[in-house]
Coordinates of C-alpha atoms and ligand atoms in Angstrom, one line a residue:
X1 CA 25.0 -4.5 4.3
X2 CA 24.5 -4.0 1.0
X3 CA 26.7 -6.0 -1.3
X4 CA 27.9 -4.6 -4.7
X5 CA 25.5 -5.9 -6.9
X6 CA 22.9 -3.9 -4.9
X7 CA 25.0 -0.5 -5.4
X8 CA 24.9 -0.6 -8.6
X9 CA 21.4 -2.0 -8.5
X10 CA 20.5 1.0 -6.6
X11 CA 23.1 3.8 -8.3
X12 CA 20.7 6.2 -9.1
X13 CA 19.0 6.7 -5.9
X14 CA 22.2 6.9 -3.8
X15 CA 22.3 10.0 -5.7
X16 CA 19.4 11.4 -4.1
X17 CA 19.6 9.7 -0.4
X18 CA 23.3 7.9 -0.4
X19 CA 23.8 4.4 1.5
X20 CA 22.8 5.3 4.4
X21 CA 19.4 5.8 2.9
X22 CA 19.7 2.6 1.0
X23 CA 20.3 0.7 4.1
X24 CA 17.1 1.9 6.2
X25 CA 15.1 0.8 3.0
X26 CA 17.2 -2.6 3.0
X27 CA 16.1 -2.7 6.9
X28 CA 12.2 -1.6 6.2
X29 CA 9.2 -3.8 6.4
X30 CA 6.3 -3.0 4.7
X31 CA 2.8 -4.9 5.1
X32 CA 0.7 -4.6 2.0
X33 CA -3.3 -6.0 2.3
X34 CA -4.1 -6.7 -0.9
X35 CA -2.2 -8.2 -3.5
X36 CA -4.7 -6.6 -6.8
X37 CA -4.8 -3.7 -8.9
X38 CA -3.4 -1.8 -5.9
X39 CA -1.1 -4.3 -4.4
X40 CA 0.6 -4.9 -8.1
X41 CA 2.2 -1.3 -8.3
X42 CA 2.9 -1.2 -5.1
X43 CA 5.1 -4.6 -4.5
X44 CA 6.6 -3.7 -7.6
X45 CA 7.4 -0.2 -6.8
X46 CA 8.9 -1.4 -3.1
X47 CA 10.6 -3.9 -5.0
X48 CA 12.5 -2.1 -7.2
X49 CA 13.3 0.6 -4.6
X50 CA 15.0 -2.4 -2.6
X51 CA 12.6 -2.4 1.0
X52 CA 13.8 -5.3 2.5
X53 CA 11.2 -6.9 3.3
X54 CA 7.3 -6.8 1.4
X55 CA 4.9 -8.7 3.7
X56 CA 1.8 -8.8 1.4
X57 CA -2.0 -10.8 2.6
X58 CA -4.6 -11.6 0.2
X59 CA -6.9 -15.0 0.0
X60 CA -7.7 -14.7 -3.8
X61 CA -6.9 -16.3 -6.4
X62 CA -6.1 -14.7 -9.8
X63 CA -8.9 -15.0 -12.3
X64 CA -9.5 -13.7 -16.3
X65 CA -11.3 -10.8 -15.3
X66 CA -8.3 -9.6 -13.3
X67 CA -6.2 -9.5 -16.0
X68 CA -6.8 -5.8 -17.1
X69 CA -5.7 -4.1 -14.4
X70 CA -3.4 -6.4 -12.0
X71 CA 0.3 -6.5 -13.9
X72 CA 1.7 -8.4 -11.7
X73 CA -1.0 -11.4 -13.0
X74 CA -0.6 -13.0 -15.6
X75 CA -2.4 -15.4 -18.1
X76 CA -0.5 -18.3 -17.0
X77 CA -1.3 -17.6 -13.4
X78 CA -5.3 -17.7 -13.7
X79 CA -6.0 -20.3 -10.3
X80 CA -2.8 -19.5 -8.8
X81 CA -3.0 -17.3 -5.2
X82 CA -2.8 -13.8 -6.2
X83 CA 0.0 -13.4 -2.8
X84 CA 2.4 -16.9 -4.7
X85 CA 1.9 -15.5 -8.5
X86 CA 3.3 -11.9 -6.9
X87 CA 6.1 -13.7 -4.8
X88 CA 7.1 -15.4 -8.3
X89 CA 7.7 -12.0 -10.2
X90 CA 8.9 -9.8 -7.5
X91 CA 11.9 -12.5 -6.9
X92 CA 12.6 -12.0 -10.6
X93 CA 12.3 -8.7 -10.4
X94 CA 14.7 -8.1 -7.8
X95 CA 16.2 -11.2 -6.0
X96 CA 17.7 -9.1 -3.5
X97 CA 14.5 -8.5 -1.0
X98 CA 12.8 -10.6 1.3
X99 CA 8.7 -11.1 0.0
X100 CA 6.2 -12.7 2.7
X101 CA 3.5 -14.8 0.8
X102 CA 0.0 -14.4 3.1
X103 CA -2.5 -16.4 1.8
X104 CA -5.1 -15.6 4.6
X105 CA -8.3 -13.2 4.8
X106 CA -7.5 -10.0 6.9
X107 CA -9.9 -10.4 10.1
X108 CA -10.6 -8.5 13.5
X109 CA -9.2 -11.3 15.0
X110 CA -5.5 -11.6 12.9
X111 CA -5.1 -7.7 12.0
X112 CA -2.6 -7.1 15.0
X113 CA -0.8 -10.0 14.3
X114 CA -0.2 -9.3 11.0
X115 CA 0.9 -5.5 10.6
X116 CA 2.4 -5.8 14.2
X117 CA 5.9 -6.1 12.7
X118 CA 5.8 -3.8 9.8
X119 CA 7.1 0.1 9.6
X120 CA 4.4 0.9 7.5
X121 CA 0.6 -0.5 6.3
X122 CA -0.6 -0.1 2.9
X123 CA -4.4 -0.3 1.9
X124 CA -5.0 -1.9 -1.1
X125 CA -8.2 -4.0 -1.0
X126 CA -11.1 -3.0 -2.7
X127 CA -13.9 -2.8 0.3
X128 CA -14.0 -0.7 3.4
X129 CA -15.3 -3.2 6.1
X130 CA -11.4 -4.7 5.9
X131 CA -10.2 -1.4 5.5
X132 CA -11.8 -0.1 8.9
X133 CA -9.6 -3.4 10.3
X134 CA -6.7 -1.8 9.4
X135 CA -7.6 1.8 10.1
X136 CA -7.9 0.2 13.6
X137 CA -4.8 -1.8 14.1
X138 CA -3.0 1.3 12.6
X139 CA -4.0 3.5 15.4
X140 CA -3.9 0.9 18.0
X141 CA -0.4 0.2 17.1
X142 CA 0.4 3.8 16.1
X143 CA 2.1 2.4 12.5
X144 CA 1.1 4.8 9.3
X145 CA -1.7 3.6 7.3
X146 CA -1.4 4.5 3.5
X147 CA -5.0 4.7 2.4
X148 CA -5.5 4.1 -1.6
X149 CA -8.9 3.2 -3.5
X150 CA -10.3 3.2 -6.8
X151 CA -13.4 3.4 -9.0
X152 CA -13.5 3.3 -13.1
X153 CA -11.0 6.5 -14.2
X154 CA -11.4 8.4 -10.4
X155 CA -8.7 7.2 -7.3
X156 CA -8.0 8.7 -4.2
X157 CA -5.4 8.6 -1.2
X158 CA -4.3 9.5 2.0
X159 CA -1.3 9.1 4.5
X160 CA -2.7 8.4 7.9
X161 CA -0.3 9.1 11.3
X162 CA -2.2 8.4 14.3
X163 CA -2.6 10.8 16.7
X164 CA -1.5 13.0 14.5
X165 CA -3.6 13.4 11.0
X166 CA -7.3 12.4 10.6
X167 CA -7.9 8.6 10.4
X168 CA -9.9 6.6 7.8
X169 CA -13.4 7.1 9.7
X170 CA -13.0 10.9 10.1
X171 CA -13.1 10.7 6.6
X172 CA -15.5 7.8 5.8
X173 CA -17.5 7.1 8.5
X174 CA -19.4 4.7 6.7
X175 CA -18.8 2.4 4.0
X176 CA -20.2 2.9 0.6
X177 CA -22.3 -0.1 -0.4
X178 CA -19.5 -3.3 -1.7
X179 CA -20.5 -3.9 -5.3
X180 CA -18.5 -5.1 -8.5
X181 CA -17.2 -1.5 -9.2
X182 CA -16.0 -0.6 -12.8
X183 CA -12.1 0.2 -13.4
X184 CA -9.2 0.6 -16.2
X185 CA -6.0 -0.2 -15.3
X186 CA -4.3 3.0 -15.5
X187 CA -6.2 4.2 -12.4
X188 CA -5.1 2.1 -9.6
X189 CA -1.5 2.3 -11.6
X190 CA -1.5 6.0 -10.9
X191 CA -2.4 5.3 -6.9
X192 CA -0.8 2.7 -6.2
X193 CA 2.2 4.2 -7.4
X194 CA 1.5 7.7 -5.8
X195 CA 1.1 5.1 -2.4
X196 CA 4.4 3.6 -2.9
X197 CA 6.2 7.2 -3.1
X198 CA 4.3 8.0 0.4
X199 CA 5.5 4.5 1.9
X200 CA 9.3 5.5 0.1
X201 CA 9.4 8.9 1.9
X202 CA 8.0 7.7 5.2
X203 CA 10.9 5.4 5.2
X204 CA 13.3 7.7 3.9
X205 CA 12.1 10.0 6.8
X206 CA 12.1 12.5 3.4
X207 CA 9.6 15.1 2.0
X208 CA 6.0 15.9 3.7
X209 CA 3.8 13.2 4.3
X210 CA 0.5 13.3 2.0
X211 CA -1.8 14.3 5.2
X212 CA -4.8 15.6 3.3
X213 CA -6.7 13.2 1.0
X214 CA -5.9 13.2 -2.4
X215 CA -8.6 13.1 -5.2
X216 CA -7.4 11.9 -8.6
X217 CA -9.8 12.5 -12.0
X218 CA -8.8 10.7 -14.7
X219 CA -10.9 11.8 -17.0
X220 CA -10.3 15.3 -16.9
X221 CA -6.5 15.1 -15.6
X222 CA -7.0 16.6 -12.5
X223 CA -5.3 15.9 -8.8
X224 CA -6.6 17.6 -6.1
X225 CA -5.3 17.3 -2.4
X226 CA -7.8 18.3 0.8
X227 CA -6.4 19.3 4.0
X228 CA -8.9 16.7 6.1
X229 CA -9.0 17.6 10.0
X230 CA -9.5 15.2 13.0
X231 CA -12.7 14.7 13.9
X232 CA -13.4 15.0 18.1
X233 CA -16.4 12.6 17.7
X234 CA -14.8 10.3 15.4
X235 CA -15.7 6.3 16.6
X236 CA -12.5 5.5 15.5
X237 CA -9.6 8.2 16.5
X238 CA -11.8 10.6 18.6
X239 CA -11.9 11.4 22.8
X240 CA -15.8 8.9 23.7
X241 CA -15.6 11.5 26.7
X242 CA -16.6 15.1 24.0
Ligands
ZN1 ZN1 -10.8 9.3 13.1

């Protein structure tokens, strides 16, 4: 139940989806890999929105060159686990939510365990061998799979829903080579934000899930959205018998 510091905490979105709306976020758990660029909007986002409970993995700690892009890090936190100095400012933030602090690397052997319990999984790691981990235990365990990634001033994203919309490797069926990619901070603000409305109307059960991907340029201020269709032969989501 939501007690009254929370309705007034909340008073301007029970305008738009009333308590019982407020409650099913209350009751929501959301699994976030990644706790960087990506991760910071996004636990902050959830947070403020009041989902019950943020569940966020990530085995790094913060470090200087960090600092431009992942708010939720700050100077005094250089050597501190990115997951504890996140936990720290989200309780702050809003003391009202539950925030689970995984300091762990996301592997083929722990994936299940960890999104098994969540309504929704959010990408927001920065390389696509861990992100084909979670593409998998999303459609084994038919949870949604918010997709988000950057590069420099250019972002992207998708909502996956298995069996129903394409899945990560329809789109990328291989990964692009890892390297130390360039970025400003703005750009994984804008995605990770854009991710945290998906994962807020997924819960809400409100608006139309972004199915297509979704192409961001910053430098020219264009977003453009791609309807993106299941592939038959894909190794991930396809039927091995076409
Ligand atoms: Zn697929």
């Amino acid at each position: 139940m939501l007690n009254e510091q929370e309705l007034q905490r909340y008073q301007r979105q029970l305008l738009m989806f009333d308590k019982e709306g407020q409650e099913k976020l209350k009751q929501s758990r959301v699994f976030i890999a990644g706790g960087g660029g990506l991760g910071c909007p996004i636990a902050l986002y959830l947070a403020v929105a009041g989902v019950g409970c943020i569940d966020i993995a990530d085995m790094d700690a913060v470090e200087q060159t960090n600092l431009n892009r992942q708010v939720l890090h700050w100077e005094k936190d250089i050597g501190k686990p990115k997951v504890l100095s996140i936990k720290e400012k989200i309780r702050q933030i809003n003391p009202y939510i539950n925030i689970i602090a995984r300091h762990v690397t996301i592997t083929e052997e722990n994936v299940l365990e960890l999104v098994r319990d969540a309504d929704i999984i959010v990408d927001a790691l920065d390389n696509f061998s861990a992100r084909y981990l979670l593409n998998h235990a999303s459609l084994q365990t038919g949870i949604p799979l918010v997709h988000g990634a950057i590069r420099g001033f250019d972002g992207q994203l998708m909502t996956i829903i298995p069996g129903k919309t394409a899945c990560l490797k329809c789109v990328f069926p291989h990964a692009p080579p890892e390297e130390v990619f360039p970025v400003i901070g703005v750009t994984p603000g804008i995605i990770g934000t854009i991710q945290a409305n998906e994962v807020l109307k997924y819960l809400l059960q409100t608006g139309e899930p972004l199915e297509g991907l979704l192409v961001w340029d910053g430098l020219n201020a264009k977003m453009d959205s791609f309807k993106i269709q299941r592939r038959n032969k894909c190794e991930a989501c396809g039927d091995p018998d076409l």
